[in-house]
Short mmCIF file of C-alpha atoms and ligand atoms in Angstrom, two decimals:
data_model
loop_
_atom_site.label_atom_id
_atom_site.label_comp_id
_atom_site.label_asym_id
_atom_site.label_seq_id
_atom_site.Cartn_x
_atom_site.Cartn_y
_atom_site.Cartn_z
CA UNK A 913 1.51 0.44 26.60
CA UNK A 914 0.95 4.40 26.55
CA UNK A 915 -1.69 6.17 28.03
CA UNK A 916 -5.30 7.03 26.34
CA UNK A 917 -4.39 10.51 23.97
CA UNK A 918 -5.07 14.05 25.52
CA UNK A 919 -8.26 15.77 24.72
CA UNK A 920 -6.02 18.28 22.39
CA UNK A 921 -4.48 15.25 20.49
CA UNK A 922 -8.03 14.05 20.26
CA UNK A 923 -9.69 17.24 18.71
CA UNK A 924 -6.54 17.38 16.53
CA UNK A 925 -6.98 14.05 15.13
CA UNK A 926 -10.68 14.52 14.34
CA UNK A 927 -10.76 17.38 12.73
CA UNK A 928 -8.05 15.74 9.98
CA UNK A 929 -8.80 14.02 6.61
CA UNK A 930 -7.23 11.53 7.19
CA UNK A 931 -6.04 8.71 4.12
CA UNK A 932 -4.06 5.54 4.48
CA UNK A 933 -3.01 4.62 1.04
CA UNK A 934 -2.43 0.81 1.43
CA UNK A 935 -5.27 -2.16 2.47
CA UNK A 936 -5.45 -5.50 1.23
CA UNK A 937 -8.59 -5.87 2.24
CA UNK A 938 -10.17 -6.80 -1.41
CA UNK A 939 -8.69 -10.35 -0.94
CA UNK A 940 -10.90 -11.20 2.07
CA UNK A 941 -14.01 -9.39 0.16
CA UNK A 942 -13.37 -11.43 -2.54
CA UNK A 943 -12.11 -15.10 -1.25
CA UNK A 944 -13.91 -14.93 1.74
CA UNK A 945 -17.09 -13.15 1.38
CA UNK A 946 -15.93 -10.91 3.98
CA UNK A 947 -18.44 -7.52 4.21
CA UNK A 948 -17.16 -4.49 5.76
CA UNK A 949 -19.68 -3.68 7.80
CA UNK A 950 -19.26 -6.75 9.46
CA UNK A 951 -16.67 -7.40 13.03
CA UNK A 952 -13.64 -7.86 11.52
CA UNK A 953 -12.73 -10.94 12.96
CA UNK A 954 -9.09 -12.04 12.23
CA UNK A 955 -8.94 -8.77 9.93
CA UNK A 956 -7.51 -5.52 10.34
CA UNK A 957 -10.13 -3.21 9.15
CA UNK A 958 -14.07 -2.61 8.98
CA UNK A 959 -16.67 0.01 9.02
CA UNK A 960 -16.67 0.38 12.84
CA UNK A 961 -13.04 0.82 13.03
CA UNK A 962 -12.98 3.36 10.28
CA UNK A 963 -15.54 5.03 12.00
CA UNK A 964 -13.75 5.04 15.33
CA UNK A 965 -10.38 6.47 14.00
CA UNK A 966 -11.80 8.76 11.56
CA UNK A 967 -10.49 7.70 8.65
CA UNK A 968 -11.62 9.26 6.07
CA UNK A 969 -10.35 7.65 2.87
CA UNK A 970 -8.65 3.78 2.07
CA UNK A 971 -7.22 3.03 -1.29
CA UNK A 972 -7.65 -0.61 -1.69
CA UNK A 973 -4.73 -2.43 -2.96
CA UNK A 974 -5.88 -4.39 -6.11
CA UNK A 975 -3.26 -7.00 -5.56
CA UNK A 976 -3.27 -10.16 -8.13
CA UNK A 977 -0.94 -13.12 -6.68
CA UNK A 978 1.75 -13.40 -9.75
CA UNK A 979 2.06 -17.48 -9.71
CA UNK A 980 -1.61 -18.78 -8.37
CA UNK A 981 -3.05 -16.73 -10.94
CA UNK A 982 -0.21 -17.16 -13.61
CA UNK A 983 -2.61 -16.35 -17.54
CA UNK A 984 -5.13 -14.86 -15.59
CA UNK A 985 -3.73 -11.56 -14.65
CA UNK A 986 -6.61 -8.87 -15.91
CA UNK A 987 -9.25 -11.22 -14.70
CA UNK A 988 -7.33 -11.14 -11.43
CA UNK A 989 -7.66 -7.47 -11.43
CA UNK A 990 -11.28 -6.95 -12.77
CA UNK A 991 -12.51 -9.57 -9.93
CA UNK A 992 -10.87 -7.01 -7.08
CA UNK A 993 -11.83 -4.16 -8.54
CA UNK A 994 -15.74 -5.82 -8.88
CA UNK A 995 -15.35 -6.98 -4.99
CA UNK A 996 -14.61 -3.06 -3.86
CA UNK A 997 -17.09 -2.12 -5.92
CA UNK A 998 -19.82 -4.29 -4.50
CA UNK A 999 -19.23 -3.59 -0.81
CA UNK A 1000 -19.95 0.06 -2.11
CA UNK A 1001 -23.07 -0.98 -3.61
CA UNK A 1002 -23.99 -2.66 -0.55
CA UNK A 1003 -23.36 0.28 2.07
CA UNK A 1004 -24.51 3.33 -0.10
CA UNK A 1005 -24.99 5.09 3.25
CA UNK A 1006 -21.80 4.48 4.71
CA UNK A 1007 -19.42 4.77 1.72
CA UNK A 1008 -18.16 5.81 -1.87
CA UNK A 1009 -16.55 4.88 -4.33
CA UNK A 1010 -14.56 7.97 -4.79
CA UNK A 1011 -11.31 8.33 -7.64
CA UNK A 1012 -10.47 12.14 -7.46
CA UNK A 1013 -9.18 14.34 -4.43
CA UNK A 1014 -12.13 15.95 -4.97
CA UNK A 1015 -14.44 12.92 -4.73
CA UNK A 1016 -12.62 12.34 -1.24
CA UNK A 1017 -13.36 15.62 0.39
CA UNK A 1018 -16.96 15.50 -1.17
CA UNK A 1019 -17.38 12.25 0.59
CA UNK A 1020 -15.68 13.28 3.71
CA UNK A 1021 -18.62 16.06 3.95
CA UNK A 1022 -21.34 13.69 3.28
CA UNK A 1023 -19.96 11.49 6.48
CA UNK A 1024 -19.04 8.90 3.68
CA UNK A 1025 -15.68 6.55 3.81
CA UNK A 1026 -13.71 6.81 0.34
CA UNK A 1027 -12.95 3.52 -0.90
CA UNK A 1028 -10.22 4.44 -3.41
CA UNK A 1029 -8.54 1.82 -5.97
CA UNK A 1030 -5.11 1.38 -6.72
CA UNK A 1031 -3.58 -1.67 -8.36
CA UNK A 1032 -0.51 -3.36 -6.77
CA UNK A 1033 1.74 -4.78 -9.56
CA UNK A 1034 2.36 -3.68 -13.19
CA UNK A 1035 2.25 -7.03 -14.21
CA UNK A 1036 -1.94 -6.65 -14.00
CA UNK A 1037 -1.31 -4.80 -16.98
CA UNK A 1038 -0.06 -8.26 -19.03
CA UNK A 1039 1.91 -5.56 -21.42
CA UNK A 1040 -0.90 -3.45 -22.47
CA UNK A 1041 -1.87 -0.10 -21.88
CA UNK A 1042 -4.95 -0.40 -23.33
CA UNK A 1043 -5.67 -2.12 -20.18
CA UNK A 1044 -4.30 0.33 -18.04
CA UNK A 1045 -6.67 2.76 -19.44
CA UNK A 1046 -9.07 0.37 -18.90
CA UNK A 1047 -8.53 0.41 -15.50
CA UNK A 1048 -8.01 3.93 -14.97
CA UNK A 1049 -11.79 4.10 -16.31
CA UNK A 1050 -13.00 1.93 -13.59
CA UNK A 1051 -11.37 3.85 -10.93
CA UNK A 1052 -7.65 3.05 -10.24
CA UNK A 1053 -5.73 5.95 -9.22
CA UNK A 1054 -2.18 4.43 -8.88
CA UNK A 1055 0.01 1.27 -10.07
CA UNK A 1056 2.89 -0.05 -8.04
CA UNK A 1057 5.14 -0.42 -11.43
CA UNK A 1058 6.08 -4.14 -9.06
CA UNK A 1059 4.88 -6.02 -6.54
CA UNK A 1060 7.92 -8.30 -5.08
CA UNK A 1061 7.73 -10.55 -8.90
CA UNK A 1062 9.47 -8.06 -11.96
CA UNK A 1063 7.54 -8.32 -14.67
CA UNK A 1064 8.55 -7.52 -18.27
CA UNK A 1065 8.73 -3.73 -18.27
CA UNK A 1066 10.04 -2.87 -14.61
CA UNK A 1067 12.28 -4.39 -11.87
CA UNK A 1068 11.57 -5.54 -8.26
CA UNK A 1069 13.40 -4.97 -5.38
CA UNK A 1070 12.05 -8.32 -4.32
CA UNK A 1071 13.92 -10.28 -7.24
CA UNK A 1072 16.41 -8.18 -8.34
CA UNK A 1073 19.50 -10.43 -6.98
CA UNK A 1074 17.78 -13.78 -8.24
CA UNK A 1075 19.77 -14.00 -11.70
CA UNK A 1076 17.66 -16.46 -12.68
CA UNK A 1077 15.17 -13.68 -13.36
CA UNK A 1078 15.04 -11.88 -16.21
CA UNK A 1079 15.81 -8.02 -15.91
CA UNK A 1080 15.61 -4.33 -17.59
CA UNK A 1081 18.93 -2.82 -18.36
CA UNK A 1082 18.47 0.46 -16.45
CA UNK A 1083 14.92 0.03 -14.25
CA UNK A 1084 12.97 0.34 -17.01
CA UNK A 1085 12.36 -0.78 -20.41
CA UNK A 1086 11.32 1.80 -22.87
CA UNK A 1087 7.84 0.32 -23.03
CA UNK A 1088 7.63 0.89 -18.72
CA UNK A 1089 8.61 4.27 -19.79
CA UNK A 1090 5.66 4.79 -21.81
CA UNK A 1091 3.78 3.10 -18.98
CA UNK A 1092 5.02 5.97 -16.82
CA UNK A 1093 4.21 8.62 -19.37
CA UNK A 1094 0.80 7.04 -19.56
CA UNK A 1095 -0.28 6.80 -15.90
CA UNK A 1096 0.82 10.55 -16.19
CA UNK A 1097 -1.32 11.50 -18.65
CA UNK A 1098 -4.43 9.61 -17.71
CA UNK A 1099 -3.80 11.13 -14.06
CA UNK A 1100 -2.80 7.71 -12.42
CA UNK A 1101 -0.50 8.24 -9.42
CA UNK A 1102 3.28 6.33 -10.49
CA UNK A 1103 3.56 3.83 -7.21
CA UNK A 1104 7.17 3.42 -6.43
CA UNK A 1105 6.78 0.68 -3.67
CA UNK A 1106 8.43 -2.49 -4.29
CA UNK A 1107 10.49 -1.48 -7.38
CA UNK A 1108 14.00 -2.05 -7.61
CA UNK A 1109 16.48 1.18 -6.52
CA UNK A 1110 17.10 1.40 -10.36
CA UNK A 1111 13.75 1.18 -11.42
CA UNK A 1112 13.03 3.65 -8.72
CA UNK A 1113 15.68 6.26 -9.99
CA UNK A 1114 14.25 5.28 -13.74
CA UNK A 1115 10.56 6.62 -13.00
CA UNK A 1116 11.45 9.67 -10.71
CA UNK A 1117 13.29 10.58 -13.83
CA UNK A 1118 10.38 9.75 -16.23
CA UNK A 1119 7.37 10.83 -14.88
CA UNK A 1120 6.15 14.27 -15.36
CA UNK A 1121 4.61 14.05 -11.82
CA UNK A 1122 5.40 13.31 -8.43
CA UNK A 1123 5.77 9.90 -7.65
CA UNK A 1124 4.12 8.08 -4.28
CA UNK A 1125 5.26 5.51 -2.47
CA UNK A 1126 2.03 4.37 -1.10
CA UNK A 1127 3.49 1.66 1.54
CA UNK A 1128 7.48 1.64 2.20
CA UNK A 1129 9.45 2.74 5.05
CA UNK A 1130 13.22 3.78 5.91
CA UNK A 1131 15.91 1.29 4.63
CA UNK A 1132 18.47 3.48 7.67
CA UNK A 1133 16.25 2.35 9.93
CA UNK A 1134 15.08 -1.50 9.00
CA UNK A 1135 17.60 -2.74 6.17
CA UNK A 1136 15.01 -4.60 4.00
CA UNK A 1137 15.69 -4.07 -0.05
CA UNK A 1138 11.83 -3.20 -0.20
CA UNK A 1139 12.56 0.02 2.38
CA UNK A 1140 13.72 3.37 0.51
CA UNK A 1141 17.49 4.76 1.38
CA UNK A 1142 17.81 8.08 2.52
CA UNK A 1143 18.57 9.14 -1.02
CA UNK A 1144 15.71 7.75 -2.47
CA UNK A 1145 13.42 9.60 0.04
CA UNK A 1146 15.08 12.90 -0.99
CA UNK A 1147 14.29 11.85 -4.60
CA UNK A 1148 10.89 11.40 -3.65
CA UNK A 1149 10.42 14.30 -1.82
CA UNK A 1150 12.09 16.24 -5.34
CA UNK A 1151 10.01 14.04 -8.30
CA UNK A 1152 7.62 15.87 -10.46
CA UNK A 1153 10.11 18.49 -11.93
CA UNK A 1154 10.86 21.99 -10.45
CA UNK A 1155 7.48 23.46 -10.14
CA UNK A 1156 6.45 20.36 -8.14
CA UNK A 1157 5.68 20.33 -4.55
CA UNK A 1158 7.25 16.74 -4.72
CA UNK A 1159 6.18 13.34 -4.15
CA UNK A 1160 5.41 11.43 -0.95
CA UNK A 1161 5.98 8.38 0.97
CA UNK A 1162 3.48 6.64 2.90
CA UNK A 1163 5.02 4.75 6.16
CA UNK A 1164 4.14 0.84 6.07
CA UNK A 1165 3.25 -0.34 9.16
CA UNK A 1166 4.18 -3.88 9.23
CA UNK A 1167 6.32 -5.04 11.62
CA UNK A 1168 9.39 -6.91 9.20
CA UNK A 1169 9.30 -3.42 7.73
CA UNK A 1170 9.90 -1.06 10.63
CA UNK A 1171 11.97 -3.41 12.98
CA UNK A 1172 15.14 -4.48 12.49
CA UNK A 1173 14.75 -6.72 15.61
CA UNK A 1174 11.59 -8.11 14.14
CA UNK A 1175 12.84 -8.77 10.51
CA UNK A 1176 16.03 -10.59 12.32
CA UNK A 1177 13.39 -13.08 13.91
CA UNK A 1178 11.59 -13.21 10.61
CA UNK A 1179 14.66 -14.02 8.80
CA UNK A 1180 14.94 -17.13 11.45
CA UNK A 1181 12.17 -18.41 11.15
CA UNK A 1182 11.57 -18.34 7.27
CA UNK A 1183 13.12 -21.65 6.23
CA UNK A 1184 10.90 -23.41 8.08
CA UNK A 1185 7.82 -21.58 7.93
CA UNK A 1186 8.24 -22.14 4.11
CA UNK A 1187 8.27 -25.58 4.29
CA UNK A 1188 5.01 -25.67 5.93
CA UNK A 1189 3.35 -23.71 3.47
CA UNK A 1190 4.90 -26.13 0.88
CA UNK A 1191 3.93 -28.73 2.80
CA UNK A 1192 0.02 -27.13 2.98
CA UNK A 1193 0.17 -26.49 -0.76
CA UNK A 1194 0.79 -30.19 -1.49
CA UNK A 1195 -1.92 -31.18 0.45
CA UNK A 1196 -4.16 -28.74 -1.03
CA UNK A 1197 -3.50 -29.65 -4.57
CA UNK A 1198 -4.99 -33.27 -5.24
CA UNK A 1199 -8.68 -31.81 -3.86
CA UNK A 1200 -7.49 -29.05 -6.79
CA UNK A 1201 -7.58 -26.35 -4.39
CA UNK A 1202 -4.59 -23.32 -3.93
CA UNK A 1203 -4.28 -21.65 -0.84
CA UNK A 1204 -5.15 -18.28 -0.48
CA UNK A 1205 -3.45 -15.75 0.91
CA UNK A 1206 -5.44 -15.88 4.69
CA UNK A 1207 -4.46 -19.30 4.88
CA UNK A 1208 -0.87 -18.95 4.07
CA UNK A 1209 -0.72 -16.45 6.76
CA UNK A 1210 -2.36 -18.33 9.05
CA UNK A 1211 0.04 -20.92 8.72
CA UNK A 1212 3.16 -18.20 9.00
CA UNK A 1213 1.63 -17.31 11.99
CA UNK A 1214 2.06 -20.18 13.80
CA UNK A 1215 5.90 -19.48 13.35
CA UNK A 1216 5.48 -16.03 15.04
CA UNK A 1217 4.18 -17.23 18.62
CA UNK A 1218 6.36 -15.07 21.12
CA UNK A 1219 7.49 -12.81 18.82
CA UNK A 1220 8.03 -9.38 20.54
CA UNK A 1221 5.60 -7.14 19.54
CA UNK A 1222 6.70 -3.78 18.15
CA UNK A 1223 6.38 -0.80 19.88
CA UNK A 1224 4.50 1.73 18.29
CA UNK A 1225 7.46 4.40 19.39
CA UNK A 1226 9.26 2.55 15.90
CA UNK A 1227 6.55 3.79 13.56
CA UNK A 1228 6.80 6.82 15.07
CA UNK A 1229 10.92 6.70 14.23
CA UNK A 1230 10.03 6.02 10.68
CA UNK A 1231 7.47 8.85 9.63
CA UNK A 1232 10.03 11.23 12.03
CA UNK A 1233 13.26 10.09 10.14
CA UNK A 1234 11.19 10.59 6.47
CA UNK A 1235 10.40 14.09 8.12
CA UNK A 1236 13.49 15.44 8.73
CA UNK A 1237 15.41 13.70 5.87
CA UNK A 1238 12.50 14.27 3.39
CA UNK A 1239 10.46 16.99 4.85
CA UNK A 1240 7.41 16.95 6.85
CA UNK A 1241 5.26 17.44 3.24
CA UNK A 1242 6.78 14.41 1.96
CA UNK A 1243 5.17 11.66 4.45
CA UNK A 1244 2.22 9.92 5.30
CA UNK A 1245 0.41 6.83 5.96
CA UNK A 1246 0.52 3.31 4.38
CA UNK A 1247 -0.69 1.05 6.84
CA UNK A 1248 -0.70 -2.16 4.72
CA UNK A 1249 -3.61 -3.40 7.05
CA UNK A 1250 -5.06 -6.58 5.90
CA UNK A 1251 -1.99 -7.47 4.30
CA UNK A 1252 0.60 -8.53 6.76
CA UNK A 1253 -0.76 -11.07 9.25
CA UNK A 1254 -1.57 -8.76 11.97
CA UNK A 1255 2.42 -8.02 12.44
CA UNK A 1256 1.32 -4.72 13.60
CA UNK A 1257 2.88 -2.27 16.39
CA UNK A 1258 1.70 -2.53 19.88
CA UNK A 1259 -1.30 -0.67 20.02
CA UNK A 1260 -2.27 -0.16 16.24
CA UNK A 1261 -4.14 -3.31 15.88
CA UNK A 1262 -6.96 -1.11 13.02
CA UNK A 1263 -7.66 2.22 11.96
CA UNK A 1264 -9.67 2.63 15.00
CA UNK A 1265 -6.21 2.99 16.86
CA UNK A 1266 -5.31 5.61 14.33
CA UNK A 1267 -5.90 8.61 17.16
CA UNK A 1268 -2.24 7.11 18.85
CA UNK A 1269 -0.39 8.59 15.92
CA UNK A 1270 -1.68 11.81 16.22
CA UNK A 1271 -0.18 11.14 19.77
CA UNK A 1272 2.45 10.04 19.65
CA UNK A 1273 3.48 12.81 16.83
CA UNK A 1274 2.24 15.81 19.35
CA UNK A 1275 4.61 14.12 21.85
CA UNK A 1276 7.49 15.10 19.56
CA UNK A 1277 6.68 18.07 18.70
CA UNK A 1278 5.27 17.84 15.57
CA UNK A 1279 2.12 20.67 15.13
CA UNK A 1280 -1.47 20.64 14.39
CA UNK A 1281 -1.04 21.42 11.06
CA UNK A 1282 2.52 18.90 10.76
CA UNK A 1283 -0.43 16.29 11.66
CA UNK A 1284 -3.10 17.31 9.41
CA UNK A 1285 -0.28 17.32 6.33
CA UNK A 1286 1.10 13.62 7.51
CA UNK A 1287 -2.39 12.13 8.17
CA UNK A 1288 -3.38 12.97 4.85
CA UNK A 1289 -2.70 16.34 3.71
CA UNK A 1290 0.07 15.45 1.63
CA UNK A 1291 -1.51 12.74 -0.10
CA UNK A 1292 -3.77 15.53 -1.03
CA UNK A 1293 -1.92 17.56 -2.75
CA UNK A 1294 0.20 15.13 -4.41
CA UNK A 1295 -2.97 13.64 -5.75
CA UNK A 1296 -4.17 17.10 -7.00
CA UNK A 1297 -0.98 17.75 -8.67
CA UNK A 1298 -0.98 14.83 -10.67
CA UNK A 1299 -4.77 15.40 -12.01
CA UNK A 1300 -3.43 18.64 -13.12
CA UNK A 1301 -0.37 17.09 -14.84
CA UNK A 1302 -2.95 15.21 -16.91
CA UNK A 1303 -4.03 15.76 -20.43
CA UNK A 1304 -6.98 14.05 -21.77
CA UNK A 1305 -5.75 14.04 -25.30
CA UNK A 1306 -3.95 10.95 -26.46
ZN1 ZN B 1470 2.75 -4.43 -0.88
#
C-alpha cells in the first residue's frame, strides 16, 4: 500500500474538474432503491465519496440487460434514465442534472455534482432514431454503439467470434451509419467501448466528430477483445477529421481489464462460476423472479476469494501507455464503478480514493496541467467539440 499523497499532489487534485465517464450506479437506484446520499454499502460510489475525491461530474451508464429485458428495451432505458433523474430531484442541494460542458462547469461553481447520462448499448435504440432523439431530449450525451450483445446495426467485440450471431459486413450497417451521423448532429458523443475492431474503424471513419471511449483500456497491456490495440488508440486520438483536437479514451478500472494476471484467474474460474449463476437462475424462476445484476455478482464473487488484488501501479501503466502512444490529450477516466463487483485496484475502492491518481501520476512525472487534462480536461474539450459539430436542423 503507498503512502497518504503530498500536500502538492493534494492541492493539485482539488483544484481539477474532475469527470469519470462510466458508473453503473442507475441499476442499484433503480432495483434496489439505493439513494446516493446514503453509505454506500456493498457499492462503489455515493455523495460522501464524491465529495471526498472531488469529483466533479459522473455520467451514469444507462445500461439495459439485452436478454432479461428481451421486448422491453426503451422501457429499459426510460426507467434508468427516470431513476437518475429522481435522485436529482431528491438532493437539489447537492446535485444536477447537467447535459452540456457548460452545465458541468456551471454546476462545478455552484458546489453541485453533475450527474450526466449516457446510454450503454445501441440496442436501447430497438432500430429507431426517433428514439434516439428521444433520448437525446431527456439528457443522454453518448451511446456505446454495443454493449458485449451486437445488435442489428453494429458489432460487438463481445460476440464477434460466436458465428452463431448474426453480423454487419464491415462494422456497420448503413442504417448504424446514419445512427452515427445522427448522434453527430444532435451533439451525442459516438461511444466506441465494446464495439467490435471493425465497427470501431467503421465509426472513426463516419462520424464527423471525435469519438470517446468512455470505459476501455490497453489491449498491449491486458489482451481482452473489449481493450483497444495500440492502433486503435492512435485512431482515437486522430477521429473527428483534421481540424479536430481528436477523441479520447477513458481508462476502465476493473481489474479483468487492466491485469493480465487477474483476467488469467478470471478465465479459471468462469466455467464454474457460470454454472452457479445458472444454477441461481433456475431457482429463481418458478417464484417468477430474474436475478439482477447485484445478485449475479454476488454470486461471482464468491469465486474470487483470494484473488490478488491489483495494484493500483497497473492503472497507472494503462492511462501512461494511452499517453505516450495516444498523447497525454487523448486519456482520461472511466472508472466503471458500480459495475464490476468491486474488482477494483488496491487502494481505489470509490471516487473518494480518486486523490491516489493524481499521485501516483506526479510520481511519474506527469505535470499539473498533464493532470488537470487526464482528470477531466480532455473530456472537456472533446465534449465541446462535438456540441459545436452539431446542427439543429434535420
Ligand atoms: Zn461497459
Amino acid at each position: 500500500m503507498r503512502s497518504r499523497i503530498t500536500p502538492t499532489a493534494s492541492r493539485i487534485h482539488r483544484s481539477a474538474l474532475i469527470i469519470d465517464t462510466h458508473a453503473d450506479t442507475p441499476q442499484r437506484f433503480l432495483d434496489h432503491g439505493f439513494d446516493l446520499a446514503n453509505p454506500r454499502g456493498r457499492g462503489d460510489l455515493d455523495l460522501d465519496s464524491v465529495r471526498k475525491g472531488n469529483l466533479a461530474a459522473e455520467f451514469f451508464s444507462i445500461w439495459v440487460e439485452p436478454t432479461r429485458f428481451k421486448g422491453q428495451y426503451a422501457r429499459r432505458t426510460l426507467e434508468l434514465i427516470d431513476s437518475v433523474r429522481l435522485q436529482v430531484d431528491k438532493h437539489p442541494e447537492e446535485m444536477a442534472l447537467v447535459a452540456s460542458a457548460e452545465g458541468i462547469l456551471r454546476a462545478h461553481r455552484a458546489n453541485k455534482f453533475a450527474a450526466l447520462l449516457g446510454i450503454e448499448g445501441g440496442h436501447s435504440i430497438e432500430n429507431s432514431l426517433r428514439l434516439l432523439r428521444l433520448y437525446y431530449a431527456l439528457g443522454v450525451r453518448y451511446m456505446t454503439l454495443t454493449w458485449s450483445n451486437s445488435n442489428d446495426w453494429a458489432d460487438s467485440s463481445g460476440d464477434i467470434d460466436n458465428k452463431r450471431i448474426p453480423h454487419t459486413q464491415r462494422g456497420l450497417t448503413r442504417f448504424g451509419e446514419e445512427v452515427v451521423r445522427e448522434m453527430n448532429r444532435l451533439g451525442m458523443m459516438v461511444d466506441i467501448s465494446h464495439v467490435a475492431d471493425r465497427t470501431f474503424y467503421r465509426a472513426v471513419k463516419v462520424s464527423a466528430a471525435p469519438v470517446i471511449a468512455s470505459h476501455s483500456s490497453a489491449r498491449a497491456l491486458c489482451d481482452h477483445p473489449r481493450n483497444m490495440t495500440d492502433d486503435m488508440l492512435r485512431a482515437a486520438a486522430r477521429s473527428g477529421g483534421a481540424r479536430s483536437g481528436g477523441g479520447v479514451v477513458q481508462v476502465n478500472f476493473f481489474s479483468g481489464f487492466i491485469s493480465q494476471a487477474y483476467r488469467d484467474a478470471l478465465s479459471a474460474v468462469k466455467p464454474e462460476a457460470d454454472r452457479a449463476v445458472r444454477k441461481a437462475e433456475k431457482a429463481a424462476k418458478p417464484k417468477g423472479r430474474k436475478l439482477t445484476y447485484a445478485e449475479i455478482s454476488r454470486i461471482r464473487g464468491k469465486y474470487l476469494r483470494g484473488f490478488p488484488r491489483t495494484p493500483l501501479s497497473v492503472l497507472i501503466d494503462h492511462i501512461d501507455h494511452i499517453a505516450k502512444v495516444a498523447g497525454v490529450d487523448h486519456v482520461g477516466l472511466g472508472s466503471d464503478f458500480d459495475g464490476v463487483g468491486g474488482q477494483l485496484p488496491e487502494g481505489l475502492r470509490s471516487p473518494a480514493e480518486l486523490p491516489r491518481i493524481t499521485g501516483a501520476l506526479l510520481d511519474r512525472g506527469y505535470s499539473a496541467t498533464d493532470c488537470h487534462k487526464i482528470l477531466g480536461g480532455n473530456l472537456m474539450r472533446v465534449f465541446r467539440e462535438v456540441e459545436a459539430v452539431a446542427n439543429p436542423r434535420p
